[in-house]
Amino acid sequence: MASRYSMWSVFRNGLSGQQHWDRVWRDPEPASHYDVVIVGGGLHGLATAYYLKKMHGIRRVAVLEKGWIGGGNAGRNTTIVRSNYRLPGNREFYEHSLSLWENLSHELNYNVMFSQRGHVTVLHSPGAIDTFSRTYNTLRMTGSDGEFWDLDTLKKNIPHLNYAADARFPIYGATVQPRAGTARHDAVVWGYARAADALGVDLIQNCEVTGITRDADRIASLQTSRGVITGDKTAFAVAGHTSQLWHMAGLGGLPIESHKLQAFVSEPLKPLLDHVVAFSVGGGLFYVSQSDKGGMVFGGDLDWYKSYAQRGNLPMVQNVAECATALLPCLGRVRLLRHWAGVMDMSMDGSFFICKTPLSNLYLNAGWNYGGFKASPASGWYFADLIANDRPHDVIRHHDLQRFARGYIIDERGAGADPKLHG
Amino acid sequence: MIKIDCPFCGVRDHSEFSYGGDGSIEWPALDASASDWVTAVYERDNIRGKQWETWHHLYGCRQWLLVERDTLTHEIHTVKLAHSGCGQLSR
Amino acid sequence: MSATRVDGYGWSLGAATLNFSWDGTRYQGREGDTLASALLVNNVGPIGRSFKYHRPRGITSAGVEESGALVTVGQGDRRDPNVRATTQTLYEGLQAYGQNAWPNVRYDAGAINNVMGRFFAAGFYYKTFFGLPPFDTGSGTGVWMKYESLIRKAAGMGSASTAPDPDHYEHAHGFCDVLVVGSGPAGRRAASVAVQSGLNVWLVEQDSAFGGTDLSATDNRQQLIGQSIAELEAAGVTLLKRTTAFGLYDNAVAGLLERVTDHEADPSPWLPRQRFWTVRATRIILATGALERGYAFAHNDRPGVMTPSAAATYLNRYGVLAGQTICIGTNNDSAYRTATDLAKAGAVVTLLDARTRLQHPQLSDAAKAAGVNVRLRSLPGKALGRCSVTGVKTAVLAGREWRAQSRIACDALLVSGGWSPVVHLLSHRGVRPVWNETLQAFLPGETSEPISVCGSAAGYWSEQQCLDSGEAAAHDAVDAMAGVTGTATISVPLGWDNPIAPLYALNIDTRSGQTKAFVDLQHDVTSSDIALAHREGFVSVEHMKRYTTLGMANDQGKNGNVIGLALLADALGTAIDSVGTTTFRPPYTPVAIGALAGPHKGSHFRPLRRTPLHAWNLAAGGTLIEAGLWQRPWYFKQTNESLEETYSREARVTRQRVGLCDVTSLGKIAVQGPDAAEFLDRVYTNPFKTLQPGRARYGIMLRDDGMVFDDGTTWCLSPTDYFMTTTTAHAGAVLQRLEELLQVRWPELRVHVSSVTDQWAGVSVAGPLARQVLEQCVADAETVSDAALPFMGVIDTELQHAIPARIARISFSGELGYEVYTPSGFGPEMMTQLWTEAQAVGGCLYGLEALNTLRIEKGHVTGAELDGNITLQDAGLGNMGASSKAYVGSVLKDRPELRREDRPSLVGLSPVNTSERFNAGSLLYAPDKVGGHPIGWVTGVTFSPQYDHWIGIGYIEGGATAWPTTDIVCTDPIRGAQTTVRVSTAHRYDPEGARVRG
């Protein structure tokens, strides 16, 4: 990071024809050995590398990415950032993440465009209000923000939701997290990459791990498409494909299934919606926000069957479109521009893993379900803390692989051990 | 769109079926050890490629099917009834 | 520009004159025009303003790839932003408007951005706007959010209506052997061969007319097209025009969008606006054509710059000559025919060809003969003019370098940098296109899917090759369907007679950073943006695309992607094929979300389930509420009662006399077979083998993980026939679960389960006078005596008028109670009989709200308590778990963390100050530690007529015994409420159960 970004630098470079910008990150040749090798150049891996350097001063850190950094779910999500998780552990973790988000642009000297426009969960029955009140009350009592909007307040703030008398599910109110919002997903990737690189992290792209050599209960070395790389410690942060690396490391099953989640964006429009709006009713889940470019960015449930394909099928496209018009009837004429899918590590209780593993020098960051993007700053923070200190931080002490055997289930939805139900 | 050739109903559309889960799980006896149950309920091989899985013909004959499907391409290789007895009953 | 209509051209024009308006001014076009051709011939000036710099834009194409003429059509709740004028059929009265401009596209204040353009390079916004200027200092998001609100207003394109979409849409399904996409020469030939081979063929065309490139041909091919379409129709081909195959999905399924009335002035209200087809084909043949692209040069975005093929279409199809003095720049052969056409139609035409020589000079000879001034080694290097092209600065190839040469005046500038086959649909299947150096184009990649590509989509440029490849693709499909492989042979694409010269960007004006050469017009991505991305290390094609936003606008890179890739390859000093390509995603062209939703909107968003007593409940004054997909009675209000007064009365009358409640929505499952008892014994936590015929038992099911799944009563009708009831919410899931257990895990059990929820109507008759009511209704009063029908007894009997009934003496309310079921059709009659007798003894009807009151008083759990994280112990039902047997969940329910004594368990709650009320969803805290995670929470509250104050039910750590005398803080900050409550047993009303046995 030779130059600091600011309006001044933009102005100066504008005058000099944009000729003097540096590379945002280097393109180093991989060294043969590192103190910590992070596999996975997504947001979690990059953030981990950044905090390993920044907080713990680890000297030699590499991030290995099989393709281009941020090419997985970091670049294909619906960019929502919120912390409205209720359960102990999750609550503190996501709150910490939200607080990191709030200053991330300054921390990274990169505009990640975190827009705290508020996240509004529209509720369709008195019972839903009570259920969500429990969560939002917990937010309030644990130092976060949460509000309840009655119908009149909701109408004033978002006038074009479906308040019609013939709506299939009438709206009763909403719970709101004002500090939640959206961020520019690619910017977060590049911001962490640039900042990590500036601290000396080697970001190695097009470097696929093709084999793992074990030395008893340790990882001895990684075979990669760019040669053999060893690390005193190895860390996996490859959500969506965790099981492949796990098998490669000679380990057995994991409490994870890979499912695909579709995402959608409309043509760009002038401002139409100023909040993130979500609802879940009648077997449909839906969330929508408008990007700064004007596209309506939205999504819904998983495709309901296990898949590693990054493309969706029509039934869920229809389902999401139905939800869109049910919530915001004006979206009927808005045109879908693009839809795609990402592969999610769906865990057995809907919560993540940041933990040690059966191998003494291997650390795991996985099982992000739908929560990966918003989690990434804290994920990097706590994962770095775990790797550097070789013990879990108190906040994430239950987010390990053994929690199921203990019976410590972190299931926000109460859906049980069925990964497809944890959307 | 996934199409499944249901042994009872013939080729039917995606929207008639409900995905169950990993079809290779060996379910322990009800009184088996806790560790057997933890393994069966929580641990998955999560295969990228061909795997056996269960599907339910929810809006059809309501039979549970064992389907061998590629989780990367969605190609279906084999479909059979989960309940072996059903085959004997049909003439 | 000075476009004119030319007599003797315009093959698809009709006779009628059509009036339309543009930004409020009236203009005229002809029947058969598109909005674009009509705007063109009326020389209206700039039609659009660009996304970022607000530069004036005109028509750049004649098709779906349009990147300049994006307009808003219609008004009010039928306003459609971002419509491509090139694909909008003109109709009488059409109202169109410019967009992304203020006050209008002609004079746009936003054009200031263009002046500031030197600072607005790719990704500049990542480097600033997050702090206080000039050094972006500070913390938090406050500064950014101020900038953001300005940026949001400036960004976006058109403005969508906020009113509900008034139109309706249809879903339809199609099935065929072969789906052919595209009705040009290749597609029609493929369809013809396939149908003649006996296959069921569909042919879809996105245009308003069939014909593809034939529609724009030099000679009038209307008759030829008409004849071939008639032949296809006669042979049984299903033909759909105005229908876009927008996406390909697994198993040769295509999503089609048919625009049914978008081209009509006054559509029938009975027709859908659009129709979304799901077509399940066995094979798909893509004859989707190719799109002509330009290249990046200075001011290549000026209104008046378009592709030669677009100009040919405007002339031949619409009779519009795009200009009087036309300059053409090309690197390939296809522009020559256009040049000839334009010259013959009366324009003065100069053709600049980048190539140094032509192997087949006949090409230029023909053009020259028509009066075209042909210059080799020349290209347009810079467009002149501001709001429309007035001329061009030419460039000439000197050695290996392009140098500025002279100026040519012109009022239309046509540029071709080559052709890009439409490989998008194949790309939807994850098939990567392959770069072909000879053709300078991405061609469809190999695939094992049942998809063939033919015509120019496969890189065949000549008409004969297109026809041959269409035929081969059809044979391929026929063979594949017959199980034969590989009899059809398709030759490799031959390319042009004169090889195409690679041409992606031309820069003769490097001194000024202000001169922009556009790669992606819609998103204002310039060649220097690509260079900047490269300089900053965004060299993966996906990084470059995302950093510059190349290809992310409405056209999704149909025009600019190849140019951008080429420029990146050039900067990296590598070949295009090693740079890679980005993945095209569905839809091919944007699709209205309403069309995808189809009829499933408004009240039809989800199916509605009504009980057989629905009308009866309404007639009796009931107010209904959603319970899942069901509508159930909420309360039966009498004049001037509040909701609270209503349910209190209902609960009170039920406790004191009798109340009736429609409980039809409870799930009902027939569990039948010789092993039914064994099966029930395995799925319920408590014993069921001991249940005798004529008896019912309350049971709880766990999930495999040991958490409570569902509860209900199961009635033993005979040793092989059980009638299971479930909660309303889990009825479907329980059935699915039972089927899974029987078919997957325990195939040895001879049991069959079947939903009978819809077969029975059910009424709960509860209260001390319940038996009295029943006695009047049953054929023989003795059948419901305490002896004949004791608590938890079940009988099959008859009501008056020989109505069959199944009655169980069970109670959710805590009173003497019965659930009375009759086959659904008898439901209203049963209800009438019961209600007549209940009324006679001063009874009432009650709904869910009173049901809630009664069960909270009694301490019974519902879905609010059983939220999926609750064990038997937690719910105070520990004694329901038999220790004498194993059952589903029995092992995992005993994991260490689930057996902790301090887990929250079910309690009753009462306010210390009994005049206060509190809310469900409130949190509980010990008085000395209010804050952080709560020690408990409230799941249900009600005003209790029994106790004459508000009471609640909920969970607290350690249960009631842990907090015998503590004042617990009950707080609900988001609704601004706080009270102090005391904890008690949840089972506060008649804990001994004397009343149910009464």
Tab-separated table of N, CA and C in Angstrom, chain C residues 512-597:
chain	number	residue	atom	x	y	z
C	512	SER	N	-5.017	13.880	-24.573
C	512	SER	CA	-6.021	14.367	-23.644
C	512	SER	C	-6.722	13.225	-22.928
C	513	GLY	N	-6.630	13.247	-21.606
C	513	GLY	CA	-7.348	12.253	-20.824
C	513	GLY	C	-8.851	12.439	-20.912
C	514	GLN	N	-9.259	13.545	-21.481
C	514	GLN	CA	-10.685	13.844	-21.556
C	514	GLN	C	-11.375	13.097	-22.696
C	515	THR	N	-10.599	12.601	-23.629
C	515	THR	CA	-11.213	11.918	-24.762
C	515	THR	C	-11.477	10.479	-24.384
C	516	LYS	N	-12.724	10.122	-24.417
C	516	LYS	CA	-13.071	8.792	-23.940
C	516	LYS	C	-13.378	7.864	-25.098
C	517	ALA	N	-12.844	6.667	-24.992
C	517	ALA	CA	-13.137	5.618	-25.958
C	517	ALA	C	-13.835	4.507	-25.192
C	518	PHE	N	-15.062	4.207	-25.559
C	518	PHE	CA	-15.883	3.353	-24.721
C	518	PHE	C	-15.814	1.880	-25.111
C	519	VAL	N	-15.667	1.079	-24.081
C	519	VAL	CA	-15.693	-0.372	-24.253
C	519	VAL	C	-17.113	-0.866	-23.983
C	520	ASP	N	-17.685	-0.354	-22.889
C	520	ASP	CA	-19.045	-0.709	-22.501
C	520	ASP	C	-19.814	0.606	-22.380
C	521	LEU	N	-20.608	0.896	-23.392
C	521	LEU	CA	-21.292	2.180	-23.434
C	521	LEU	C	-22.244	2.350	-22.260
C	522	GLN	N	-22.951	1.265	-21.947
C	522	GLN	CA	-23.995	1.418	-20.947
C	522	GLN	C	-23.436	1.777	-19.587
C	523	HIS	N	-22.303	1.185	-19.242
C	523	HIS	CA	-21.742	1.475	-17.927
C	523	HIS	C	-20.596	2.466	-17.989
C	524	ASP	N	-20.456	3.110	-19.143
C	524	ASP	CA	-19.419	4.129	-19.276
C	524	ASP	C	-18.040	3.597	-18.931
C	525	VAL	N	-17.743	2.401	-19.385
C	525	VAL	CA	-16.409	1.838	-19.166
C	525	VAL	C	-15.560	2.154	-20.384
C	526	THR	N	-14.428	2.807	-20.129
C	526	THR	CA	-13.582	3.227	-21.246
C	526	THR	C	-12.340	2.357	-21.348
C	527	SER	N	-11.642	2.511	-22.464
C	527	SER	CA	-10.422	1.726	-22.637
C	527	SER	C	-9.402	2.110	-21.576
C	528	SER	N	-9.398	3.382	-21.130
C	528	SER	CA	-8.429	3.731	-20.086
C	528	SER	C	-8.832	3.140	-18.737
C	529	ASP	N	-10.111	2.869	-18.536
C	529	ASP	CA	-10.521	2.160	-17.316
C	529	ASP	C	-9.926	0.757	-17.281
C	530	ILE	N	-9.917	0.106	-18.443
C	530	ILE	CA	-9.322	-1.243	-18.508
C	530	ILE	C	-7.836	-1.151	-18.213
C	531	ALA	N	-7.215	-0.121	-18.785
C	531	ALA	CA	-5.778	0.053	-18.545
C	531	ALA	C	-5.508	0.308	-17.066
C	532	LEU	N	-6.370	1.101	-16.443
C	532	LEU	CA	-6.192	1.398	-15.020
C	532	LEU	C	-6.351	0.123	-14.186
C	533	ALA	N	-7.368	-0.667	-14.521
C	533	ALA	CA	-7.586	-1.924	-13.798
C	533	ALA	C	-6.335	-2.785	-13.891
C	534	HIS	N	-5.759	-2.819	-15.076
C	534	HIS	CA	-4.538	-3.596	-15.261
C	534	HIS	C	-3.394	-3.026	-14.423
C	535	ARG	N	-3.281	-1.718	-14.440
C	535	ARG	CA	-2.210	-1.056	-13.693
C	535	ARG	C	-2.327	-1.378	-12.201
C	536	GLU	N	-3.536	-1.465	-11.714
C	536	GLU	CA	-3.735	-1.677	-10.279
C	536	GLU	C	-3.783	-3.149	-9.897
C	537	GLY	N	-3.601	-4.014	-10.895
C	537	GLY	CA	-3.492	-5.439	-10.592
C	537	GLY	C	-4.796	-6.217	-10.677
C	538	PHE	N	-5.829	-5.581	-11.210
C	538	PHE	CA	-7.093	-6.319	-11.387
C	538	PHE	C	-7.018	-7.046	-12.731
C	539	VAL	N	-6.161	-8.049	-12.775
C	539	VAL	CA	-5.832	-8.667	-14.054
C	539	VAL	C	-6.552	-9.981	-14.284
C	540	SER	N	-7.138	-10.548	-13.234
C	540	SER	CA	-8.042	-11.649	-13.508
C	540	SER	C	-9.251	-11.041	-14.195
C	541	VAL	N	-9.769	-11.750	-15.185
C	541	VAL	CA	-10.861	-11.150	-15.961
C	541	VAL	C	-12.048	-10.811	-15.070
C	542	GLU	N	-12.295	-11.632	-14.054
C	542	GLU	CA	-13.411	-11.347	-13.151
C	542	GLU	C	-13.126	-10.100	-12.314
C	543	HIS	N	-11.879	-9.934	-11.910
C	543	HIS	CA	-11.535	-8.723	-11.169
C	543	HIS	C	-11.698	-7.490	-12.048
C	544	MET	N	-11.203	-7.600	-13.276
C	544	MET	CA	-11.302	-6.468	-14.192
C	544	MET	C	-12.764	-6.104	-14.407
C	545	LYS	N	-13.565	-7.132	-14.624
C	545	LYS	CA	-14.981	-6.901	-14.880
C	545	LYS	C	-15.642	-6.219	-13.677
C	546	ARG	N	-15.362	-6.739	-12.503
C	546	ARG	CA	-16.006	-6.196	-11.314
C	546	ARG	C	-15.470	-4.810	-10.966
C	547	TYR	N	-14.175	-4.601	-11.188
C	547	TYR	CA	-13.597	-3.305	-10.824
C	547	TYR	C	-14.095	-2.205	-11.767
C	548	THR	N	-14.186	-2.548	-13.050
C	548	THR	CA	-14.599	-1.513	-14.008
C	548	THR	C	-16.111	-1.508	-14.219
C	549	THR	N	-16.801	-2.537	-13.751
C	549	THR	CA	-18.238	-2.804	-13.983
C	549	THR	C	-18.529	-3.123	-15.443
C	550	LEU	N	-17.510	-3.531	-16.178
C	550	LEU	CA	-17.718	-3.939	-17.565
C	550	LEU	C	-18.703	-5.097	-17.649
C	551	GLY	N	-19.677	-4.960	-18.503
C	551	GLY	CA	-20.591	-6.079	-18.771
C	551	GLY	C	-21.638	-6.289	-17.712
C	552	MET	N	-21.774	-5.341	-16.780
C	552	MET	CA	-22.736	-5.548	-15.706
C	552	MET	C	-23.984	-4.687	-15.874
C	553	ALA	N	-24.093	-4.004	-17.007
C	553	ALA	CA	-25.280	-3.173	-17.249
C	553	ALA	C	-26.376	-4.000	-17.906
C	554	ASN	N	-27.395	-3.315	-18.388
C	554	ASN	CA	-28.557	-4.016	-18.937
C	554	ASN	C	-28.211	-4.991	-20.043
C	555	ASP	N	-27.171	-4.675	-20.823
C	555	ASP	CA	-26.853	-5.575	-21.947
C	555	ASP	C	-25.964	-6.728	-21.508
C	556	GLN	N	-25.543	-6.719	-20.227
C	556	GLN	CA	-24.745	-7.821	-19.673
C	556	GLN	C	-23.559	-8.181	-20.563
C	557	GLY	N	-22.959	-7.158	-21.140
C	557	GLY	CA	-21.721	-7.376	-21.877
C	557	GLY	C	-21.881	-7.915	-23.279
C	558	LYS	N	-23.098	-7.837	-23.822
C	558	LYS	CA	-23.282	-8.350	-25.181
C	558	LYS	C	-22.390	-7.608	-26.174
C	559	ASN	N	-22.185	-6.319	-25.934
C	559	ASN	CA	-21.344	-5.537	-26.831
C	559	ASN	C	-19.888	-5.514	-26.388
C	560	GLY	N	-19.679	-5.194	-25.124
C	560	GLY	CA	-18.351	-4.791	-24.698
C	560	GLY	C	-17.437	-5.873	-24.179
C	561	ASN	N	-17.991	-7.040	-23.769
C	561	ASN	CA	-17.146	-8.017	-23.085
C	561	ASN	C	-15.928	-8.436	-23.890
C	562	VAL	N	-16.140	-8.735	-25.169
C	562	VAL	CA	-15.034	-9.226	-25.987
C	562	VAL	C	-13.969	-8.146	-26.138
C	563	ILE	N	-14.444	-6.910	-26.289
C	563	ILE	CA	-13.485	-5.799	-26.437
C	563	ILE	C	-12.665	-5.657	-25.161
C	564	GLY	N	-13.353	-5.722	-24.035
C	564	GLY	CA	-12.660	-5.607	-22.758
C	564	GLY	C	-11.631	-6.711	-22.564
C	565	LEU	N	-12.015	-7.936	-22.923
C	565	LEU	CA	-11.084	-9.057	-22.807
C	565	LEU	C	-9.859	-8.837	-23.685
C	566	ALA	N	-10.122	-8.354	-24.887
C	566	ALA	CA	-9.020	-8.140	-25.827
C	566	ALA	C	-8.068	-7.074	-25.299
C	567	LEU	N	-8.632	-6.014	-24.723
C	567	LEU	CA	-7.778	-4.951	-24.208
C	567	LEU	C	-6.967	-5.438	-23.017
C	568	LEU	N	-7.598	-6.257	-22.181
C	568	LEU	CA	-6.874	-6.803	-21.035
C	568	LEU	C	-5.760	-7.730	-21.509
C	569	ALA	N	-6.077	-8.560	-22.503
C	569	ALA	CA	-5.070	-9.469	-23.060
C	569	ALA	C	-3.909	-8.671	-23.625
C	570	ASP	N	-4.239	-7.600	-24.283
C	570	ASP	CA	-3.216	-6.747	-24.878
C	570	ASP	C	-2.318	-6.164	-23.781
C	571	ALA	N	-2.958	-5.682	-22.723
C	571	ALA	CA	-2.177	-5.090	-21.639
C	571	ALA	C	-1.278	-6.126	-20.974
C	572	LEU	N	-1.771	-7.355	-20.892
C	572	LEU	CA	-1.003	-8.419	-20.250
C	572	LEU	C	0.006	-9.032	-21.199
C	573	GLY	N	-0.088	-8.646	-22.475
C	573	GLY	CA	0.799	-9.224	-23.470
C	573	GLY	C	0.531	-10.695	-23.705
C	574	THR	N	-0.742	-11.059	-23.644
C	574	THR	CA	-1.086	-12.461	-23.819
C	574	THR	C	-2.254	-12.572	-24.789
C	575	ALA	N	-2.635	-13.797	-25.093
C	575	ALA	CA	-3.723	-13.999	-26.042
C	575	ALA	C	-5.060	-13.970	-25.313
C	576	ILE	N	-6.098	-13.678	-26.065
C	576	ILE	CA	-7.425	-13.560	-25.458
C	576	ILE	C	-7.827	-14.866	-24.773
C	577	ASP	N	-7.496	-15.989	-25.399
C	577	ASP	CA	-7.963	-17.251	-24.817
C	577	ASP	C	-7.264	-17.563	-23.494
C	578	SER	N	-6.094	-16.962	-23.256
C	578	SER	CA	-5.481	-17.226	-21.955
C	578	SER	C	-5.975	-16.254	-20.882
C	579	VAL	N	-6.646	-15.207	-21.301
C	579	VAL	CA	-7.266	-14.310	-20.327
C	579	VAL	C	-8.542	-14.953	-19.786
C	580	GLY	N	-9.199	-15.717	-20.655
C	580	GLY	CA	-10.421	-16.396	-20.225
C	580	GLY	C	-11.640	-15.593	-20.606
C	581	THR	N	-12.755	-16.034	-20.090
C	581	THR	CA	-13.999	-15.337	-20.378
C	581	THR	C	-14.831	-15.338	-19.122
C	582	THR	N	-15.788	-14.451	-19.055
C	582	THR	CA	-16.683	-14.456	-17.904
C	582	THR	C	-17.905	-15.302	-18.238
C	583	THR	N	-18.598	-15.685	-17.188
C	583	THR	CA	-19.747	-16.553	-17.380
C	583	THR	C	-21.002	-15.716	-17.596
C	584	PHE	N	-21.694	-15.995	-18.679
C	584	PHE	CA	-22.989	-15.347	-18.863
C	584	PHE	C	-24.020	-16.066	-18.002
C	585	ARG	N	-24.857	-15.288	-17.357
C	585	ARG	CA	-25.897	-15.863	-16.500
C	585	ARG	C	-27.253	-15.544	-17.092
C	586	PRO	N	-28.260	-16.375	-16.757
C	586	PRO	CA	-29.598	-16.026	-17.181
C	586	PRO	C	-30.053	-14.759	-16.462
C	587	PRO	N	-31.019	-14.045	-16.991
C	587	PRO	CA	-31.663	-14.268	-18.287
C	587	PRO	C	-30.884	-13.598	-19.429
C	588	TYR	N	-31.084	-14.100	-20.624
C	588	TYR	CA	-30.408	-13.549	-21.803
C	588	TYR	C	-30.781	-12.088	-21.982
C	589	THR	N	-32.059	-11.790	-21.878
C	589	THR	CA	-32.497	-10.389	-21.797
C	589	THR	C	-33.384	-10.285	-20.554
C	590	PRO	N	-33.459	-9.098	-19.962
C	590	PRO	CA	-34.162	-8.977	-18.680
C	590	PRO	C	-35.619	-9.437	-18.746
C	591	VAL	N	-36.062	-10.032	-17.657
C	591	VAL	CA	-37.405	-10.618	-17.578
C	591	VAL	C	-38.149	-9.979	-16.401
C	592	ALA	N	-39.381	-9.561	-16.657
C	592	ALA	CA	-40.172	-8.951	-15.586
C	592	ALA	C	-40.348	-9.956	-14.447
C	593	ILE	N	-40.102	-9.500	-13.238
C	593	ILE	CA	-40.239	-10.374	-12.071
C	593	ILE	C	-41.687	-10.873	-11.972
C	594	GLY	N	-42.622	-10.009	-12.360
C	594	GLY	CA	-44.032	-10.399	-12.328
C	594	GLY	C	-44.327	-11.594	-13.226
C	595	ALA	N	-43.601	-11.687	-14.347
C	595	ALA	CA	-43.825	-12.820	-15.241
C	595	ALA	C	-43.352	-14.112	-14.594
C	596	LEU	N	-42.255	-14.028	-13.857
C	596	LEU	CA	-41.741	-15.224	-13.188
C	596	LEU	C	-42.680	-15.645	-12.058
C	597	ALA	N	-43.281	-14.647	-11.418
C	597	ALA	CA	-44.230	-14.957	-10.338
C	597	ALA	C	-45.550	-15.455	-10.906
